[in-house]
Amino acid sequence: MVSLYPLSINKKNERKTLPKKKIDKNAIITPLYPGKETPCDTCLCGAMTVEAAWILPICVCFFVCLLFLFRVMQVQIVMQKAVTRVSAELAVAMAADDVQGQSMAWLLLGRELSHAGSVVDYIDGGMTGIRLSQSKWDEDYVSLVVDYQMTCPLTVFGKIKMSMASKAVCHKWIGWTGGSEGETDNQWVYITETGTVYHRSEDCSYLNLSVKCVPAGGLGEMRNEDGGKYFPCRRCAMGENPGKNGNIFITNQGNAYHCRLQCSGLKRTVYRIRLSAVGNRSSCRRCGGV
């Protein structure tokens, strides 16, 4: 008779015939953690300690140098701003006298750096370590050159010094003083778009109108500052009858009344031109003598 499950019977027979592993009872077995004794693989951790002893100082030196570079940038930015401001002030103050140029530059530079906090403390020698030997005060320009040095605080590889320089050049003040003969044509005057006169003062009452809204019934008794009467404006009041209960617009200096506030006679578009360009315009009688 053929078995229907030959495969399972063979597997059972194989399991039974497998040789058993013999254990040597006389062999010495070392426990993994025998009480308080040191494990056998402790010697492998020594390599990590040696690497850390080398890498940590290198990382510290790298970050110290990096922070020093940022400090150098900060000092250079503050110094450049101070040199620019001092050169601009020297260009005005030294317009007529160049004798005390260096002493004046020292005073102004010290004042500017004192407002910047402790920036000078990072410069070798402080204020005494700043040199102005390359600066020039002659001719028409003020050339302010500031030289200084900064030392890296890390001295493992010796003293590392960085030489820095800031420079600013400004033209000396040559502003126009006025009042001399032959320069009257360069004076500024003021004109309006439709006016026939020019004004020497921009505060002339003709340019700055004071508009008032008044009832039309009292027009016959109203007078301007010169005592003159008011007449209808040619632009907005000709042929208009505001009536006794209506309102009109007048100015203290004008001699016309207006029916509309948007009238061009109440507005002034003022232009500033040279006196030599006024053409046939005459001088204003209100401000012409100013």
PDB file of C-alpha atoms in Angstrom:
ATOM      1  CA  MET A   1       0.000   0.000   0.000  1.00  0.00           C
ATOM      2  CA  VAL A   2       1.359   3.413  -1.030  1.00  0.00           C
ATOM      3  CA  SER A   3       1.403   6.073   1.607  1.00  0.00           C
ATOM      4  CA  LEU A   4      -0.454   9.291   0.880  1.00  0.00           C
ATOM      5  CA  TYR A   5       1.902  11.383   2.984  1.00  0.00           C
ATOM      6  CA  PRO A   6       5.418  10.296   2.163  1.00  0.00           C
ATOM      7  CA  LEU A   7       6.857  13.745   2.469  1.00  0.00           C
ATOM      8  CA  SER A   8       5.771  14.274   6.055  1.00  0.00           C
ATOM      9  CA  ILE A   9       7.022  10.846   7.097  1.00  0.00           C
ATOM     10  CA  ASN A  10      10.431  11.510   5.597  1.00  0.00           C
ATOM     11  CA  LYS A  11      10.679  14.841   7.427  1.00  0.00           C
ATOM     12  CA  LYS A  12       9.877  13.189  10.707  1.00  0.00           C
ATOM     13  CA  ASN A  13      12.487  10.545  10.065  1.00  0.00           C
ATOM     14  CA  GLU A  14      15.057  13.259   9.203  1.00  0.00           C
ATOM     15  CA  ARG A  15      14.377  15.078  12.424  1.00  0.00           C
ATOM     16  CA  LYS A  16      14.908  11.934  14.371  1.00  0.00           C
ATOM     17  CA  THR A  17      18.172  11.067  12.620  1.00  0.00           C
ATOM     18  CA  LEU A  18      19.781  14.556  13.000  1.00  0.00           C
ATOM     19  CA  PRO A  19      22.964  14.351  15.051  1.00  0.00           C
ATOM     20  CA  LYS A  20      22.853  16.106  18.347  1.00  0.00           C
ATOM     21  CA  LYS A  21      25.442  18.799  19.087  1.00  0.00           C
ATOM     22  CA  LYS A  22      27.870  17.678  21.683  1.00  0.00           C
ATOM     23  CA  ILE A  23      28.793  20.135  24.384  1.00  0.00           C
ATOM     24  CA  ASP A  24      32.211  19.905  25.916  1.00  0.00           C
ATOM     25  CA  LYS A  25      31.696  20.172  29.617  1.00  0.00           C
ATOM     26  CA  ASN A  26      35.396  20.769  30.219  1.00  0.00           C
ATOM     27  CA  ALA A  27      35.523  23.932  28.053  1.00  0.00           C
ATOM     28  CA  ILE A  28      35.912  27.305  29.828  1.00  0.00           C
ATOM     29  CA  ILE A  29      33.104  29.717  28.983  1.00  0.00           C
ATOM     30  CA  THR A  30      33.891  33.428  29.611  1.00  0.00           C
ATOM     31  CA  PRO A  31      30.792  35.312  30.712  1.00  0.00           C
ATOM     32  CA  LEU A  32      29.957  38.598  28.934  1.00  0.00           C
ATOM     33  CA  TYR A  33      29.845  40.662  32.135  1.00  0.00           C
ATOM     34  CA  PRO A  34      31.483  38.607  34.938  1.00  0.00           C
ATOM     35  CA  GLY A  35      30.433  40.648  37.937  1.00  0.00           C
ATOM     36  CA  LYS A  36      32.640  43.698  38.492  1.00  0.00           C
ATOM     37  CA  GLU A  37      35.305  42.716  36.005  1.00  0.00           C
ATOM     38  CA  THR A  38      36.046  44.923  32.945  1.00  0.00           C
ATOM     39  CA  PRO A  39      34.532  43.670  29.646  1.00  0.00           C
ATOM     40  CA  CYS A  40      36.957  42.186  27.199  1.00  0.00           C
ATOM     41  CA  ASP A  41      36.167  44.778  24.407  1.00  0.00           C
ATOM     42  CA  THR A  42      36.904  47.940  26.462  1.00  0.00           C
ATOM     43  CA  CYS A  43      40.111  48.641  24.558  1.00  0.00           C
ATOM     44  CA  LEU A  44      38.151  49.576  21.392  1.00  0.00           C
ATOM     45  CA  CYS A  45      36.940  52.949  22.901  1.00  0.00           C
ATOM     46  CA  GLY A  46      40.437  54.401  23.231  1.00  0.00           C
ATOM     47  CA  ALA A  47      40.566  55.515  19.569  1.00  0.00           C
ATOM     48  CA  MET A  48      37.589  57.918  20.035  1.00  0.00           C
ATOM     49  CA  THR A  49      39.302  59.637  22.970  1.00  0.00           C
ATOM     50  CA  VAL A  50      42.461  60.297  20.940  1.00  0.00           C
ATOM     51  CA  GLU A  51      40.487  61.769  18.004  1.00  0.00           C
ATOM     52  CA  ALA A  52      38.505  64.066  20.308  1.00  0.00           C
ATOM     53  CA  ALA A  53      41.725  65.325  21.874  1.00  0.00           C
ATOM     54  CA  TRP A  54      42.905  66.468  18.419  1.00  0.00           C
ATOM     55  CA  ILE A  55      39.662  67.697  16.853  1.00  0.00           C
ATOM     56  CA  LEU A  56      38.357  69.819  19.769  1.00  0.00           C
ATOM     57  CA  PRO A  57      41.309  72.297  19.856  1.00  0.00           C
ATOM     58  CA  ILE A  58      41.183  72.618  16.064  1.00  0.00           C
ATOM     59  CA  CYS A  59      37.463  73.464  16.177  1.00  0.00           C
ATOM     60  CA  VAL A  60      38.032  76.022  18.937  1.00  0.00           C
ATOM     61  CA  CYS A  61      40.804  77.720  16.944  1.00  0.00           C
ATOM     62  CA  PHE A  62      38.604  77.819  13.841  1.00  0.00           C
ATOM     63  CA  PHE A  63      35.685  79.505  15.598  1.00  0.00           C
ATOM     64  CA  VAL A  64      37.967  82.011  17.341  1.00  0.00           C
ATOM     65  CA  CYS A  65      39.449  83.056  13.997  1.00  0.00           C
ATOM     66  CA  LEU A  66      35.979  83.287  12.465  1.00  0.00           C
ATOM     67  CA  LEU A  67      34.711  85.553  15.254  1.00  0.00           C
ATOM     68  CA  PHE A  68      37.826  87.700  14.898  1.00  0.00           C
ATOM     69  CA  LEU A  69      37.047  88.280  11.218  1.00  0.00           C
ATOM     70  CA  PHE A  70      33.545  89.470  12.129  1.00  0.00           C
ATOM     71  CA  ARG A  71      35.088  91.850  14.669  1.00  0.00           C
ATOM     72  CA  VAL A  72      37.422  93.208  11.997  1.00  0.00           C
ATOM     73  CA  MET A  73      34.455  93.889   9.721  1.00  0.00           C
ATOM     74  CA  GLN A  74      32.603  95.714  12.500  1.00  0.00           C
ATOM     75  CA  VAL A  75      35.573  97.970  13.287  1.00  0.00           C
ATOM     76  CA  GLN A  76      36.141  98.718   9.614  1.00  0.00           C
ATOM     77  CA  ILE A  77      32.505  99.747   9.031  1.00  0.00           C
ATOM     78  CA  VAL A  78      32.467 102.056  12.062  1.00  0.00           C
ATOM     79  CA  MET A  79      35.833 103.570  11.129  1.00  0.00           C
ATOM     80  CA  GLN A  80      34.763 104.250   7.539  1.00  0.00           C
ATOM     81  CA  LYS A  81      31.631 106.071   8.695  1.00  0.00           C
ATOM     82  CA  ALA A  82      33.675 108.197  11.099  1.00  0.00           C
ATOM     83  CA  VAL A  83      36.287 109.044   8.455  1.00  0.00           C
ATOM     84  CA  THR A  84      33.583 110.074   5.964  1.00  0.00           C
ATOM     85  CA  ARG A  85      31.918 112.428   8.454  1.00  0.00           C
ATOM     86  CA  VAL A  86      35.231 113.934   9.581  1.00  0.00           C
ATOM     87  CA  SER A  87      36.411 114.574   6.027  1.00  0.00           C
ATOM     88  CA  ALA A  88      33.136 116.368   5.227  1.00  0.00           C
ATOM     89  CA  GLU A  89      33.516 118.619   8.279  1.00  0.00           C
ATOM     90  CA  LEU A  90      37.167 119.321   7.457  1.00  0.00           C
ATOM     91  CA  ALA A  91      36.230 120.314   3.918  1.00  0.00           C
ATOM     92  CA  VAL A  92      34.105 123.131   5.331  1.00  0.00           C
ATOM     93  CA  ALA A  93      36.278 124.157   8.283  1.00  0.00           C
ATOM     94  CA  MET A  94      39.551 124.201   6.330  1.00  0.00           C
ATOM     95  CA  ALA A  95      38.330 126.295   3.427  1.00  0.00           C
ATOM     96  CA  ALA A  96      40.579 129.207   4.363  1.00  0.00           C
ATOM     97  CA  ASP A  97      43.238 127.699   6.684  1.00  0.00           C
ATOM     98  CA  ASP A  98      45.196 124.427   6.320  1.00  0.00           C
ATOM     99  CA  VAL A  99      47.707 124.920   9.153  1.00  0.00           C
ATOM    100  CA  GLN A 100      45.849 123.039  11.891  1.00  0.00           C
ATOM    101  CA  GLY A 101      44.501 120.305   9.654  1.00  0.00           C
ATOM    102  CA  GLN A 102      45.961 117.266  11.438  1.00  0.00           C
ATOM    103  CA  SER A 103      45.124 118.436  14.960  1.00  0.00           C
ATOM    104  CA  MET A 104      41.574 119.252  13.899  1.00  0.00           C
ATOM    105  CA  ALA A 105      41.251 115.823  12.262  1.00  0.00           C
ATOM    106  CA  TRP A 106      42.385 114.130  15.498  1.00  0.00           C
ATOM    107  CA  LEU A 107      39.801 115.975  17.566  1.00  0.00           C
ATOM    108  CA  LEU A 108      36.939 115.297  15.160  1.00  0.00           C
ATOM    109  CA  LEU A 109      37.890 111.635  14.697  1.00  0.00           C
ATOM    110  CA  GLY A 110      38.124 111.085  18.462  1.00  0.00           C
ATOM    111  CA  ARG A 111      34.691 112.620  18.912  1.00  0.00           C
ATOM    112  CA  GLU A 112      33.134 110.394  16.252  1.00  0.00           C
ATOM    113  CA  LEU A 113      34.736 107.200  17.606  1.00  0.00           C
ATOM    114  CA  SER A 114      33.677 108.007  21.162  1.00  0.00           C
ATOM    115  CA  HIS A 115      30.048 107.743  20.053  1.00  0.00           C
ATOM    116  CA  ALA A 116      30.689 104.245  18.631  1.00  0.00           C
ATOM    117  CA  GLY A 117      31.228 102.514  21.988  1.00  0.00           C
ATOM    118  CA  SER A 118      34.274 100.321  22.634  1.00  0.00           C
ATOM    119  CA  VAL A 119      35.386  99.955  19.011  1.00  0.00           C
ATOM    120  CA  VAL A 120      38.716 101.656  19.736  1.00  0.00           C
ATOM    121  CA  ASP A 121      39.570  98.957  22.303  1.00  0.00           C
ATOM    122  CA  TYR A 122      39.990  96.382  19.516  1.00  0.00           C
ATOM    123  CA  ILE A 123      42.605  98.520  17.726  1.00  0.00           C
ATOM    124  CA  ASP A 124      46.243  97.987  18.680  1.00  0.00           C
ATOM    125  CA  GLY A 125      47.194 100.900  20.928  1.00  0.00           C
ATOM    126  CA  GLY A 126      43.702 102.442  20.954  1.00  0.00           C
ATOM    127  CA  MET A 127      43.640 106.025  19.656  1.00  0.00           C
ATOM    128  CA  THR A 128      47.445 106.201  19.721  1.00  0.00           C
ATOM    129  CA  GLY A 129      47.560 103.308  17.246  1.00  0.00           C
ATOM    130  CA  ILE A 130      45.651 105.293  14.616  1.00  0.00           C
ATOM    131  CA  ARG A 131      47.915 107.066  12.093  1.00  0.00           C
ATOM    132  CA  LEU A 132      47.056 109.964   9.770  1.00  0.00           C
ATOM    133  CA  SER A 133      50.452 110.235   8.107  1.00  0.00           C
ATOM    134  CA  GLN A 134      49.124 109.642   4.594  1.00  0.00           C
ATOM    135  CA  SER A 135      46.419 112.306   4.821  1.00  0.00           C
ATOM    136  CA  LYS A 136      46.644 115.430   2.655  1.00  0.00           C
ATOM    137  CA  TRP A 137      45.164 118.851   3.279  1.00  0.00           C
ATOM    138  CA  ASP A 138      46.625 120.924   0.432  1.00  0.00           C
ATOM    139  CA  GLU A 139      45.160 122.007  -2.897  1.00  0.00           C
ATOM    140  CA  ASP A 140      41.378 121.824  -3.355  1.00  0.00           C
ATOM    141  CA  TYR A 141      40.671 118.466  -1.694  1.00  0.00           C
ATOM    142  CA  VAL A 142      40.758 117.012   1.802  1.00  0.00           C
ATOM    143  CA  SER A 143      42.081 113.441   1.625  1.00  0.00           C
ATOM    144  CA  LEU A 144      41.736 111.782   5.035  1.00  0.00           C
ATOM    145  CA  VAL A 145      43.508 108.401   5.327  1.00  0.00           C
ATOM    146  CA  VAL A 146      43.404 106.437   8.604  1.00  0.00           C
ATOM    147  CA  ASP A 147      45.765 103.473   9.156  1.00  0.00           C
ATOM    148  CA  TYR A 148      45.550 101.034  12.071  1.00  0.00           C
ATOM    149  CA  GLN A 149      46.233  97.410  13.018  1.00  0.00           C
ATOM    150  CA  MET A 150      44.289  94.651  14.750  1.00  0.00           C
ATOM    151  CA  THR A 151      45.800  91.528  16.380  1.00  0.00           C
ATOM    152  CA  CYS A 152      44.073  88.150  16.507  1.00  0.00           C
ATOM    153  CA  PRO A 153      43.570  86.990  20.124  1.00  0.00           C
ATOM    154  CA  LEU A 154      44.656  83.441  19.161  1.00  0.00           C
ATOM    155  CA  THR A 155      48.438  83.136  19.645  1.00  0.00           C
ATOM    156  CA  VAL A 156      48.908  79.419  18.920  1.00  0.00           C
ATOM    157  CA  PHE A 157      50.589  80.132  15.580  1.00  0.00           C
ATOM    158  CA  GLY A 158      52.100  83.433  16.710  1.00  0.00           C
ATOM    159  CA  LYS A 159      50.659  86.953  16.635  1.00  0.00           C
ATOM    160  CA  ILE A 160      48.505  87.419  13.558  1.00  0.00           C
ATOM    161  CA  LYS A 161      48.208  91.134  12.707  1.00  0.00           C
ATOM    162  CA  MET A 162      45.894  92.687  10.127  1.00  0.00           C
ATOM    163  CA  SER A 163      46.665  96.136   8.705  1.00  0.00           C
ATOM    164  CA  MET A 164      43.531  98.145   7.933  1.00  0.00           C
ATOM    165  CA  ALA A 165      42.973 101.502   6.199  1.00  0.00           C
ATOM    166  CA  SER A 166      39.965 103.790   5.672  1.00  0.00           C
ATOM    167  CA  LYS A 167      39.935 106.711   3.245  1.00  0.00           C
ATOM    168  CA  ALA A 168      37.573 109.543   2.322  1.00  0.00           C
ATOM    169  CA  VAL A 169      38.078 112.442  -0.099  1.00  0.00           C
ATOM    170  CA  CYS A 170      35.987 115.635  -0.078  1.00  0.00           C
ATOM    171  CA  HIS A 171      36.254 118.849  -2.071  1.00  0.00           C
ATOM    172  CA  LYS A 172      36.787 121.970   0.000  1.00  0.00           C
ATOM    173  CA  TRP A 173      33.874 124.327   0.433  1.00  0.00           C
ATOM    174  CA  ILE A 174      33.669 126.885  -2.361  1.00  0.00           C
ATOM    175  CA  GLY A 175      30.148 128.168  -1.689  1.00  0.00           C
ATOM    176  CA  TRP A 176      28.984 131.486  -3.178  1.00  0.00           C
ATOM    177  CA  THR A 177      29.127 134.352  -0.675  1.00  0.00           C
ATOM    178  CA  GLY A 178      27.225 136.911  -2.799  1.00  0.00           C
ATOM    179  CA  GLY A 179      27.149 140.691  -2.518  1.00  0.00           C
ATOM    180  CA  SER A 180      29.965 141.395  -4.965  1.00  0.00           C
ATOM    181  CA  GLU A 181      29.620 143.660  -7.959  1.00  0.00           C
ATOM    182  CA  GLY A 182      28.717 142.207 -11.312  1.00  0.00           C
ATOM    183  CA  GLU A 183      26.775 139.275  -9.791  1.00  0.00           C
ATOM    184  CA  THR A 184      23.336 140.863  -9.451  1.00  0.00           C
ATOM    185  CA  ASP A 185      22.107 138.980 -12.515  1.00  0.00           C
ATOM    186  CA  ASN A 186      22.564 135.703 -10.620  1.00  0.00           C
ATOM    187  CA  GLN A 187      20.047 136.617  -7.945  1.00  0.00           C
ATOM    188  CA  TRP A 188      16.831 134.610  -7.715  1.00  0.00           C
ATOM    189  CA  VAL A 189      13.455 136.306  -8.220  1.00  0.00           C
ATOM    190  CA  TYR A 190       9.874 135.032  -8.328  1.00  0.00           C
ATOM    191  CA  ILE A 191       7.249 135.482 -11.029  1.00  0.00           C
ATOM    192  CA  THR A 192       3.731 134.235 -11.722  1.00  0.00           C
ATOM    193  CA  GLU A 193       2.419 132.662 -14.892  1.00  0.00           C
ATOM    194  CA  THR A 194       0.282 135.615 -15.955  1.00  0.00           C
ATOM    195  CA  GLY A 195       1.874 138.456 -13.950  1.00  0.00           C
ATOM    196  CA  THR A 196       3.751 141.412 -15.387  1.00  0.00           C
ATOM    197  CA  VAL A 197       6.138 142.036 -12.477  1.00  0.00           C
ATOM    198  CA  TYR A 198       8.838 140.066 -10.678  1.00  0.00           C
ATOM    199  CA  HIS A 199       9.157 139.692  -6.931  1.00  0.00           C
ATOM    200  CA  ARG A 200      12.349 139.644  -4.875  1.00  0.00           C
ATOM    201  CA  SER A 201      10.714 137.930  -1.890  1.00  0.00           C
ATOM    202  CA  GLU A 202       8.712 134.712  -1.991  1.00  0.00           C
ATOM    203  CA  ASP A 203       6.746 136.010   1.008  1.00  0.00           C
ATOM    204  CA  CYS A 204       5.349 138.937  -0.963  1.00  0.00           C
ATOM    205  CA  SER A 205       1.670 139.489  -0.221  1.00  0.00           C
ATOM    206  CA  TYR A 206       0.919 139.423  -3.925  1.00  0.00           C
ATOM    207  CA  LEU A 207       2.166 135.801  -4.101  1.00  0.00           C
ATOM    208  CA  ASN A 208       0.565 134.667  -0.838  1.00  0.00           C
ATOM    209  CA  LEU A 209      -3.071 135.705  -1.141  1.00  0.00           C
ATOM    210  CA  SER A 210      -5.405 135.821   1.850  1.00  0.00           C
ATOM    211  CA  VAL A 211      -8.828 134.904   0.447  1.00  0.00           C
ATOM    212  CA  LYS A 212     -11.955 135.828   2.405  1.00  0.00           C
ATOM    213  CA  CYS A 213     -15.584 134.924   1.796  1.00  0.00           C
ATOM    214  CA  VAL A 214     -17.887 137.913   2.498  1.00  0.00           C
ATOM    215  CA  PRO A 215     -21.566 138.692   1.796  1.00  0.00           C
ATOM    216  CA  ALA A 216     -22.143 140.560  -1.446  1.00  0.00           C
ATOM    217  CA  GLY A 217     -24.513 143.044   0.222  1.00  0.00           C
ATOM    218  CA  GLY A 218     -21.665 144.943   1.910  1.00  0.00           C
ATOM    219  CA  LEU A 219     -19.458 145.177  -1.166  1.00  0.00           C
ATOM    220  CA  GLY A 220     -19.949 148.934  -1.519  1.00  0.00           C
ATOM    221  CA  GLU A 221     -18.406 149.626   1.907  1.00  0.00           C
ATOM    222  CA  MET A 222     -15.483 147.190   1.627  1.00  0.00           C
ATOM    223  CA  ARG A 223     -11.958 148.470   0.964  1.00  0.00           C
ATOM    224  CA  ASN A 224      -8.624 146.715   0.495  1.00  0.00           C
ATOM    225  CA  GLU A 225      -5.438 147.477   2.401  1.00  0.00           C
ATOM    226  CA  ASP A 226      -4.658 150.409   0.110  1.00  0.00           C
ATOM    227  CA  GLY A 227      -8.146 151.891   0.572  1.00  0.00           C
ATOM    228  CA  GLY A 228      -9.342 150.998  -2.915  1.00  0.00           C
ATOM    229  CA  LYS A 229     -12.721 149.603  -3.919  1.00  0.00           C
ATOM    230  CA  TYR A 230     -13.409 146.151  -5.313  1.00  0.00           C
ATOM    231  CA  PHE A 231     -14.428 145.706  -8.954  1.00  0.00           C
ATOM    232  CA  PRO A 232     -15.794 142.616 -10.741  1.00  0.00           C
ATOM    233  CA  CYS A 233     -13.194 140.073 -11.819  1.00  0.00           C
ATOM    234  CA  ARG A 234     -12.801 139.855 -15.592  1.00  0.00           C
ATOM    235  CA  ARG A 235     -12.595 136.059 -15.436  1.00  0.00           C
ATOM    236  CA  CYS A 236     -15.507 135.064 -13.213  1.00  0.00           C
ATOM    237  CA  ALA A 237     -17.586 138.085 -12.177  1.00  0.00           C
ATOM    238  CA  MET A 238     -18.306 139.925 -15.417  1.00  0.00           C
ATOM    239  CA  GLY A 239     -22.067 139.746 -16.079  1.00  0.00           C
ATOM    240  CA  GLU A 240     -22.704 137.933 -12.793  1.00  0.00           C
ATOM    241  CA  ASN A 241     -25.094 139.267 -10.145  1.00  0.00           C
ATOM    242  CA  PRO A 242     -24.434 137.581  -6.820  1.00  0.00           C
ATOM    243  CA  GLY A 243     -27.313 139.439  -5.165  1.00  0.00           C
ATOM    244  CA  LYS A 244     -27.451 140.802  -1.652  1.00  0.00           C
ATOM    245  CA  ASN A 245     -27.717 137.363  -0.048  1.00  0.00           C
ATOM    246  CA  GLY A 246     -24.951 135.792  -2.122  1.00  0.00           C
ATOM    247  CA  ASN A 247     -21.283 135.406  -1.194  1.00  0.00           C
ATOM    248  CA  ILE A 248     -18.211 136.708  -2.974  1.00  0.00           C
ATOM    249  CA  PHE A 249     -14.474 136.177  -2.517  1.00  0.00           C
ATOM    250  CA  ILE A 250     -11.957 138.980  -2.011  1.00  0.00           C
ATOM    251  CA  THR A 251      -8.321 139.420  -0.949  1.00  0.00           C
ATOM    252  CA  ASN A 252      -6.788 142.066   1.269  1.00  0.00           C
ATOM    253  CA  GLN A 253      -4.307 143.155  -1.389  1.00  0.00           C
ATOM    254  CA  GLY A 254      -6.419 142.802  -4.549  1.00  0.00           C
ATOM    255  CA  ASN A 255      -8.916 145.172  -6.131  1.00  0.00           C
ATOM    256  CA  ALA A 256     -11.360 142.643  -7.615  1.00  0.00           C
ATOM    257  CA  TYR A 257     -14.056 140.416  -6.181  1.00  0.00           C
ATOM    258  CA  HIS A 258     -14.681 136.874  -7.428  1.00  0.00           C
ATOM    259  CA  CYS A 259     -17.837 134.806  -7.696  1.00  0.00           C
ATOM    260  CA  ARG A 260     -16.051 131.446  -7.819  1.00  0.00           C
ATOM    261  CA  LEU A 261     -13.368 130.173  -5.460  1.00  0.00           C
ATOM    262  CA  GLN A 262     -11.811 128.181  -8.314  1.00  0.00           C
ATOM    263  CA  CYS A 263     -11.109 131.362 -10.295  1.00  0.00           C
ATOM    264  CA  SER A 264      -7.543 131.563 -11.635  1.00  0.00           C
ATOM    265  CA  GLY A 265      -7.322 135.094 -10.253  1.00  0.00           C
ATOM    266  CA  LEU A 266      -7.262 133.631  -6.743  1.00  0.00           C
ATOM    267  CA  LYS A 267      -4.454 131.187  -7.538  1.00  0.00           C
ATOM    268  CA  ARG A 268      -0.746 131.812  -7.962  1.00  0.00           C
ATOM    269  CA  THR A 269       1.613 129.508  -9.839  1.00  0.00           C
ATOM    270  CA  VAL A 270       5.005 130.820  -8.748  1.00  0.00           C
ATOM    271  CA  TYR A 271       8.238 130.247 -10.674  1.00  0.00           C
ATOM    272  CA  ARG A 272      11.767 130.868  -9.430  1.00  0.00           C
ATOM    273  CA  ILE A 273      14.095 132.282 -12.101  1.00  0.00           C
ATOM    274  CA  ARG A 274      17.274 134.332 -12.389  1.00  0.00           C
ATOM    275  CA  LEU A 275      17.026 138.100 -12.435  1.00  0.00           C
ATOM    276  CA  SER A 276      18.660 138.152 -15.856  1.00  0.00           C
ATOM    277  CA  ALA A 277      15.747 136.104 -17.289  1.00  0.00           C
ATOM    278  CA  VAL A 278      12.818 138.340 -16.220  1.00  0.00           C
ATOM    279  CA  GLY A 279      12.653 140.046 -19.616  1.00  0.00           C
ATOM    280  CA  ASN A 280      10.354 143.091 -19.763  1.00  0.00           C
ATOM    281  CA  ARG A 281       8.821 142.516 -16.327  1.00  0.00           C
ATOM    282  CA  SER A 282       9.096 145.393 -13.901  1.00  0.00           C
ATOM    283  CA  SER A 283       9.848 145.191 -10.189  1.00  0.00           C
ATOM    284  CA  CYS A 284       6.953 144.636  -7.774  1.00  0.00           C
ATOM    285  CA  ARG A 285       6.066 147.796  -5.883  1.00  0.00           C
ATOM    286  CA  ARG A 286       5.420 145.822  -2.695  1.00  0.00           C
ATOM    287  CA  CYS A 287       8.648 143.858  -2.464  1.00  0.00           C
ATOM    288  CA  GLY A 288      10.854 145.476  -5.088  1.00  0.00           C
ATOM    289  CA  GLY A 289      12.858 147.376  -2.500  1.00  0.00           C
ATOM    290  CA  VAL A 290      13.621 144.279  -0.381  1.00  0.00           C
TER     291      VAL A 290
END
